[in-house]
PDB file of C-alpha atoms in Angstrom:
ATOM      1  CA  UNK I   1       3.597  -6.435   1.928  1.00 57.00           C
ATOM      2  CA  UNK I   2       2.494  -8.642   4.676  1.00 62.00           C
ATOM      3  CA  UNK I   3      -0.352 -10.387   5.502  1.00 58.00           C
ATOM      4  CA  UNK I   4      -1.132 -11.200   9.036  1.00 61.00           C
ATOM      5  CA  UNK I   5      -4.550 -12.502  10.762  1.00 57.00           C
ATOM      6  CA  UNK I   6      -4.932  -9.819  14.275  1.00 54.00           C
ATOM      7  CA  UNK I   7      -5.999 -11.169  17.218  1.00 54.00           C
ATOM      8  CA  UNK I   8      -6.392 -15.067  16.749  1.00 52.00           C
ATOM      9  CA  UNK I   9      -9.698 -14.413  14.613  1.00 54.00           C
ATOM     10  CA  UNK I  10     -10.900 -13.587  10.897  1.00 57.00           C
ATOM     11  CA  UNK I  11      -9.331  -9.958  10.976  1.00 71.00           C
ATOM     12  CA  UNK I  12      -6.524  -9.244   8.552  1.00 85.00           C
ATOM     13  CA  UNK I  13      -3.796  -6.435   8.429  1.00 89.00           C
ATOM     14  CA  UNK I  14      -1.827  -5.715   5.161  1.00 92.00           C
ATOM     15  CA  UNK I  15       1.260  -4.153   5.787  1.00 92.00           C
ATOM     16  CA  UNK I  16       4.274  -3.011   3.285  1.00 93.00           C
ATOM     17  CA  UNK I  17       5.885   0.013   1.142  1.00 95.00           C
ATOM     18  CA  UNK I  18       3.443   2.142  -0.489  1.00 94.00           C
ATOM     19  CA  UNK I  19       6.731   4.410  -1.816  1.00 96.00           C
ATOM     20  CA  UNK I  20      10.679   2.824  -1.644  1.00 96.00           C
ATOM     21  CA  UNK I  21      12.945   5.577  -1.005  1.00 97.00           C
ATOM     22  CA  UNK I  22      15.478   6.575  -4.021  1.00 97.00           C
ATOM     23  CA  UNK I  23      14.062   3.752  -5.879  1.00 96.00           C
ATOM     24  CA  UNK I  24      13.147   4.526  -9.752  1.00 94.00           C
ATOM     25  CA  UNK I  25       9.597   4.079 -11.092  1.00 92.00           C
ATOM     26  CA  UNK I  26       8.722   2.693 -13.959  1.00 91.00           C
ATOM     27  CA  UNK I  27       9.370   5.151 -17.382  1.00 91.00           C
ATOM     28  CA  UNK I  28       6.093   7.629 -16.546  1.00 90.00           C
ATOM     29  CA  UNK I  29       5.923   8.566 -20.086  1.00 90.00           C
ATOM     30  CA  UNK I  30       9.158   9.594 -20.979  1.00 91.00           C
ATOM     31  CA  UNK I  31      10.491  10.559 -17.395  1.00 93.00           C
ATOM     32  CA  UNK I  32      11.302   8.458 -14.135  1.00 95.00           C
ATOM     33  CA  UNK I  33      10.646  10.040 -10.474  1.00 96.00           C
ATOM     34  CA  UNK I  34      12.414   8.966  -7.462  1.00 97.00           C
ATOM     35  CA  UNK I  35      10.788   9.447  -3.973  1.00 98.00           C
ATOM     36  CA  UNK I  36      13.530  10.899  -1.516  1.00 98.00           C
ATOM     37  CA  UNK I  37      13.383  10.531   1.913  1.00 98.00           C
ATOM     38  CA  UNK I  38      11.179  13.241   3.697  1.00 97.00           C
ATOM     39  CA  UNK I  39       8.922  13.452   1.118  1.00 98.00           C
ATOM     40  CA  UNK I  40       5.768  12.381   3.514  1.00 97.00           C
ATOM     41  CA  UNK I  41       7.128  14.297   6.206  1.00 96.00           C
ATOM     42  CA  UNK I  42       4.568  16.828   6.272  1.00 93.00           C
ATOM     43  CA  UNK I  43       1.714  14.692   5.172  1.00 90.00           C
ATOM     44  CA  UNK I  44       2.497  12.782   8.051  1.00 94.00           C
ATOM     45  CA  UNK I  45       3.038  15.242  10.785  1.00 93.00           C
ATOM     46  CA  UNK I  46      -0.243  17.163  10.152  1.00 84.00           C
ATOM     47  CA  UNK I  47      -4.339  16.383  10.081  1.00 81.00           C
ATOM     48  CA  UNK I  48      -4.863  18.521   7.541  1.00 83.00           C
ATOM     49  CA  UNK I  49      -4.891  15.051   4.888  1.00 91.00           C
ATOM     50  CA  UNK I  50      -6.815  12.217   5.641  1.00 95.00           C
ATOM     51  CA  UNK I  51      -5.051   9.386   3.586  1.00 97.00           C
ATOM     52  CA  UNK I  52      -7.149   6.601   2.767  1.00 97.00           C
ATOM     53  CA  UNK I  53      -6.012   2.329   1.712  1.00 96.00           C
ATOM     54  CA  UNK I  54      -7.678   1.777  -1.693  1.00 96.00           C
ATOM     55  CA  UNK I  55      -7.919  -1.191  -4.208  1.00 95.00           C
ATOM     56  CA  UNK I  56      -6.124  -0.616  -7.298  1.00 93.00           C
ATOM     57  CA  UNK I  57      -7.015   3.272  -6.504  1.00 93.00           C
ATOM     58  CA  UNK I  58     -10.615   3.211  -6.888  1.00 93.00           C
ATOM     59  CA  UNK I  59     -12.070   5.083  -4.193  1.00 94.00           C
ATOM     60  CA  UNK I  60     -15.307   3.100  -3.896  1.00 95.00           C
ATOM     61  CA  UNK I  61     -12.936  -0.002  -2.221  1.00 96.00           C
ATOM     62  CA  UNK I  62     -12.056   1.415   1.077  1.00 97.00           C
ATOM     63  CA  UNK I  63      -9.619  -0.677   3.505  1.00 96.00           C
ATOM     64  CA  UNK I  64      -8.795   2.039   5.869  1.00 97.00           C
ATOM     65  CA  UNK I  65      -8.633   5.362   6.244  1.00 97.00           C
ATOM     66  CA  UNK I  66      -5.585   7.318   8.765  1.00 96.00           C
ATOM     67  CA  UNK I  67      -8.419   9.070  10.471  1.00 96.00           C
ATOM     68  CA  UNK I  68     -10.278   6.125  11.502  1.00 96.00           C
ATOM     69  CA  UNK I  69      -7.210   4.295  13.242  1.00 96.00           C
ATOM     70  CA  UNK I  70      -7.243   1.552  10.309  1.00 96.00           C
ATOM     71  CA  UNK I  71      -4.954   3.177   8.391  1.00 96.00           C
ATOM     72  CA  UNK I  72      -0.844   3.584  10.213  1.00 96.00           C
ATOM     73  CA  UNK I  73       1.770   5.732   8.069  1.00 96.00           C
ATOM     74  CA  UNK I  74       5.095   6.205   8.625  1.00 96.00           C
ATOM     75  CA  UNK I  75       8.382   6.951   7.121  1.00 97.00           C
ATOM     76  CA  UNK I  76      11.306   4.702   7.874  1.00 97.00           C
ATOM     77  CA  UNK I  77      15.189   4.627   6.500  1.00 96.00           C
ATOM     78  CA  UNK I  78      13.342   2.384   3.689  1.00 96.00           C
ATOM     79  CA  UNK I  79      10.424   4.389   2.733  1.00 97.00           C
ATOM     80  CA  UNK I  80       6.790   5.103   3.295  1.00 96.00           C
ATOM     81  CA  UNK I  81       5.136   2.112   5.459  1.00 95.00           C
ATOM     82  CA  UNK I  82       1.651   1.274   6.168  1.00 95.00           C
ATOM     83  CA  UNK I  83       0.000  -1.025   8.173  1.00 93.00           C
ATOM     84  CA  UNK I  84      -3.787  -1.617   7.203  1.00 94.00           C
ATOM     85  CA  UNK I  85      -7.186  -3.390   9.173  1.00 93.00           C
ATOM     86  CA  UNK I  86      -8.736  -4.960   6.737  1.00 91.00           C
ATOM     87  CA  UNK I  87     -12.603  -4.348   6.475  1.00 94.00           C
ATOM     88  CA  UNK I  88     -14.401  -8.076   6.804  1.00 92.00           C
ATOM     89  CA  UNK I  89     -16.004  -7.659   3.254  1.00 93.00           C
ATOM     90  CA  UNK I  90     -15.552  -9.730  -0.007  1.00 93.00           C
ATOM     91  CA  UNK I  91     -13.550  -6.921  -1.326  1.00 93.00           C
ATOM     92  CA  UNK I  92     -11.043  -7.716   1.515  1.00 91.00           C
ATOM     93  CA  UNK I  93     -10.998 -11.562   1.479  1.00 91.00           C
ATOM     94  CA  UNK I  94     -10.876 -11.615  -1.799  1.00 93.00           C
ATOM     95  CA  UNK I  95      -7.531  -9.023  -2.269  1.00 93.00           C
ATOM     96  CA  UNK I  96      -6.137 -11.244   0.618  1.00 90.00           C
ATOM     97  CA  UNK I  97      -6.601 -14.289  -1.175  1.00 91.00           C
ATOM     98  CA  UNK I  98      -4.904 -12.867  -4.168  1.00 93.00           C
ATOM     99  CA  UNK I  99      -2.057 -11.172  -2.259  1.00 91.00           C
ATOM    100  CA  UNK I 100      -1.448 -14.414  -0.486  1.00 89.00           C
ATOM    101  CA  UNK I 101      -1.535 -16.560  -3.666  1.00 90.00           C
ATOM    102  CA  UNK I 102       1.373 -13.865  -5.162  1.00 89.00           C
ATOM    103  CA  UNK I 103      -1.186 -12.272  -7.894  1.00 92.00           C
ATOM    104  CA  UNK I 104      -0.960  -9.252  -6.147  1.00 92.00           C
ATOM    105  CA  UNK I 105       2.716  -8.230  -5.354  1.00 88.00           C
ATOM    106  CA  UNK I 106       2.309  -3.859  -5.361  1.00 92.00           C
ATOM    107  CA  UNK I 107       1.764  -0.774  -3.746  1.00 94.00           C
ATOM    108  CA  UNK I 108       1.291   2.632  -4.804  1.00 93.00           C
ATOM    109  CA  UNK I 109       0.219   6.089  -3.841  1.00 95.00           C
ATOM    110  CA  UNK I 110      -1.602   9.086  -5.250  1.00 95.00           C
ATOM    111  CA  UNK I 111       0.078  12.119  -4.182  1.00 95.00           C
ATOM    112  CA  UNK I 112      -0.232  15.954  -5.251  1.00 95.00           C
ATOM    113  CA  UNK I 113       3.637  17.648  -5.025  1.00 96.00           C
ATOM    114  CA  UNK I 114       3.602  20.654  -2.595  1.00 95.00           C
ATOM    115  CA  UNK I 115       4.982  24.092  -3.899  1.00 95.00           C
ATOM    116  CA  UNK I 116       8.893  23.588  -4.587  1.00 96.00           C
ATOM    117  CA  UNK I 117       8.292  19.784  -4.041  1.00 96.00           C
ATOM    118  CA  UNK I 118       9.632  18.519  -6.852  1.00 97.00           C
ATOM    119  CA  UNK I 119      13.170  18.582  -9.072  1.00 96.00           C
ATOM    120  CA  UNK I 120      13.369  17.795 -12.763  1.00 96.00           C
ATOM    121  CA  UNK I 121      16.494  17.203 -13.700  1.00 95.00           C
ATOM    122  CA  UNK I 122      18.009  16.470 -18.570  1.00 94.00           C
ATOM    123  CA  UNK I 123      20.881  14.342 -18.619  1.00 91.00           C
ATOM    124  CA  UNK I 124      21.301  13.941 -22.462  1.00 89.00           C
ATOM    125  CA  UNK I 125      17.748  11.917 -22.993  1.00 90.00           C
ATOM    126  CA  UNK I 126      17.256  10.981 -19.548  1.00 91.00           C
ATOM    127  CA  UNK I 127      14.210  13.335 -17.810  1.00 94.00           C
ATOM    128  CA  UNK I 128      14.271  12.410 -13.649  1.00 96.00           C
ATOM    129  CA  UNK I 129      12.154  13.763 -11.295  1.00 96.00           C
ATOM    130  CA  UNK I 130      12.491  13.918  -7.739  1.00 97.00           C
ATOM    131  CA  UNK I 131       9.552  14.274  -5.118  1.00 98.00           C
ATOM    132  CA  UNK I 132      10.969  15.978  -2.014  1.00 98.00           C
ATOM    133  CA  UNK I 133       7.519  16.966  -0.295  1.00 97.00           C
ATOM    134  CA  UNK I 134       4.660  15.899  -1.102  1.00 96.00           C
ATOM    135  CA  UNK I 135       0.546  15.594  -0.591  1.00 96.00           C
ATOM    136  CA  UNK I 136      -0.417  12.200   0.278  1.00 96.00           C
ATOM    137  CA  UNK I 137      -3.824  11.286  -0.708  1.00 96.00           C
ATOM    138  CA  UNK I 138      -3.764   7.582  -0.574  1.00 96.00           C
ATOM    139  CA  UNK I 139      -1.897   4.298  -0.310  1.00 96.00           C
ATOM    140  CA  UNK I 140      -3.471   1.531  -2.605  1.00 94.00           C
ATOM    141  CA  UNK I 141      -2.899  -2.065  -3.098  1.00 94.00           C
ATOM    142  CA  UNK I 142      -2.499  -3.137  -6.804  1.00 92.00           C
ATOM    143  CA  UNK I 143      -0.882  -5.433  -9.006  1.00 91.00           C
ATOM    144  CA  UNK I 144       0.755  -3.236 -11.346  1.00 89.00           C
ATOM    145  CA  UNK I 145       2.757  -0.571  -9.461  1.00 87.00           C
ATOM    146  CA  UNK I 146       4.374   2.269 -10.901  1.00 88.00           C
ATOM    147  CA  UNK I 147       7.453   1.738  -8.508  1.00 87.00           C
ATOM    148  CA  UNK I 148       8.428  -1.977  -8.477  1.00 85.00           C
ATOM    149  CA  UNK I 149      10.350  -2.095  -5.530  1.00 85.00           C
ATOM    150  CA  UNK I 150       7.284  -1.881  -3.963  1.00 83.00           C
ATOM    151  CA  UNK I 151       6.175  -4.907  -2.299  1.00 67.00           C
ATOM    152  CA  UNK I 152       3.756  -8.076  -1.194  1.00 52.00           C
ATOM    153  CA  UNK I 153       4.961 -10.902   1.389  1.00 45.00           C
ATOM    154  CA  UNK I 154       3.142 -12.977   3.427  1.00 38.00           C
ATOM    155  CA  UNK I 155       4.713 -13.424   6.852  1.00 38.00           C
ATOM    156  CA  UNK I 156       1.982 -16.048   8.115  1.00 37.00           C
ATOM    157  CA  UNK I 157       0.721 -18.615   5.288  1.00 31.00           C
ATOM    158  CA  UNK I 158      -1.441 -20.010   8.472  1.00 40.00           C
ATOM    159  CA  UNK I 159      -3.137 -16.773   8.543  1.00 41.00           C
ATOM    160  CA  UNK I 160      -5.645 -17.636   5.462  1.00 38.00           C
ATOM    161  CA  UNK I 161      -5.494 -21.250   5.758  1.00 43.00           C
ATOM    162  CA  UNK I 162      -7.232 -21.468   9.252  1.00 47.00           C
ATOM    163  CA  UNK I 163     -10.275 -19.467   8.253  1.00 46.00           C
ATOM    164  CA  UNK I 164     -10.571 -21.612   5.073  1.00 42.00           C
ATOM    165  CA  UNK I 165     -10.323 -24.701   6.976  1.00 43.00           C
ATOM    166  CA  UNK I 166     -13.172 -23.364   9.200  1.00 48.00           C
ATOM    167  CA  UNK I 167     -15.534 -22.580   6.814  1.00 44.00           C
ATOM    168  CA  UNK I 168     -15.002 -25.938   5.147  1.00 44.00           C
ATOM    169  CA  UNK I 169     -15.601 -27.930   7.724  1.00 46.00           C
ATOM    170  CA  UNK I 170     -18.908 -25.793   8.742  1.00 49.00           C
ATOM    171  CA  UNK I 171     -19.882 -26.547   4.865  1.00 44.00           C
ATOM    172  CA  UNK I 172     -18.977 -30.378   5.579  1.00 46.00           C
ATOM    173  CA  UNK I 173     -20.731 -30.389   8.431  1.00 50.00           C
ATOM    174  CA  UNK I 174     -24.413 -28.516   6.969  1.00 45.00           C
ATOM    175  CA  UNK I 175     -23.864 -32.022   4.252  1.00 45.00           C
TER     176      UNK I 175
END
């Protein structure tokens, strides 16, 4: 994920891989899913969804929402990317301080699986599924992902340090 300051001022933009194509997740009590590529097709194509950017999937921390223009989806060769404006609340600073410091490296989504959108496949005691269309209800930035490959980068370390060095010297300055 990246982590960019927009237009010379204060506003931030996340952007990274909420889903890595034909990557594994982590064991999802005793199976392991694999998101192939398509999967967000529809999702994407139609209005019918209105995906929202959450913290850590609680829905009460908003960062964007597709609808609004905050939130940009697509599907690439590598997976599902997103580009989010970030709200200027301490909800925001504060997850961009922590994604910039490394603390939090993840992304995830919250999906339901459309009729016939999913494959579960035995090989002796290994139980796969594959998600091959699918209902996406949200993109969310966490530190525990339940598909590593996800994940956080910073592009511009200057991005954060600017506004910090602002608001320092305004505090030096009110001395």
């Amino acid at each position: 994920m990246e982590l960019r300051s927009v237009g010379g001022g204060n506003a931030l933009r996340l952007a990274g891989y909420a889903a890595v194509f034909d990557s594994p997740s982590e064991d999802l009590g005793g199976f392991v899913e694999y998101v192939r590529p398509g999967a967000f097709t529809r999702t994407l194509q139609g209005n019918r969804l209105d995906p929202l950017a959450l913290v850590h999937h609680m829905p009460h921390l908003v960062l964007g929402r597709r609808s609004a223009g905050t939130l940009r989806l697509a599907e690439d060769s590598r997976g599902l990317h997103f580009e989010v404006d970030m709200p200027d609340t301490t909800t925001a600073r504060d997850l961009a301080v922590s994604v910039e410091r490394g603390d939090i490296r993840g992304a995830s989504f919250a999906f339901t699986v459309a009729p016939g959108g999913d494959a579960w496949t035995v090989t002796g005691d290994r139980v796969q599924r594959d998600l091959h269309d699918l209902d996406l209800h949200e993109i969310t930035i966490t530190a525990t992902p339940a598909y590593p490959d996800t994940e956080v980068a910073r592009r511009a370390l200057a991005t954060l340090t600017a506004p910090r060095l602002r608001v320092a010297r305004r505090w030096m300055e009110t001395l």
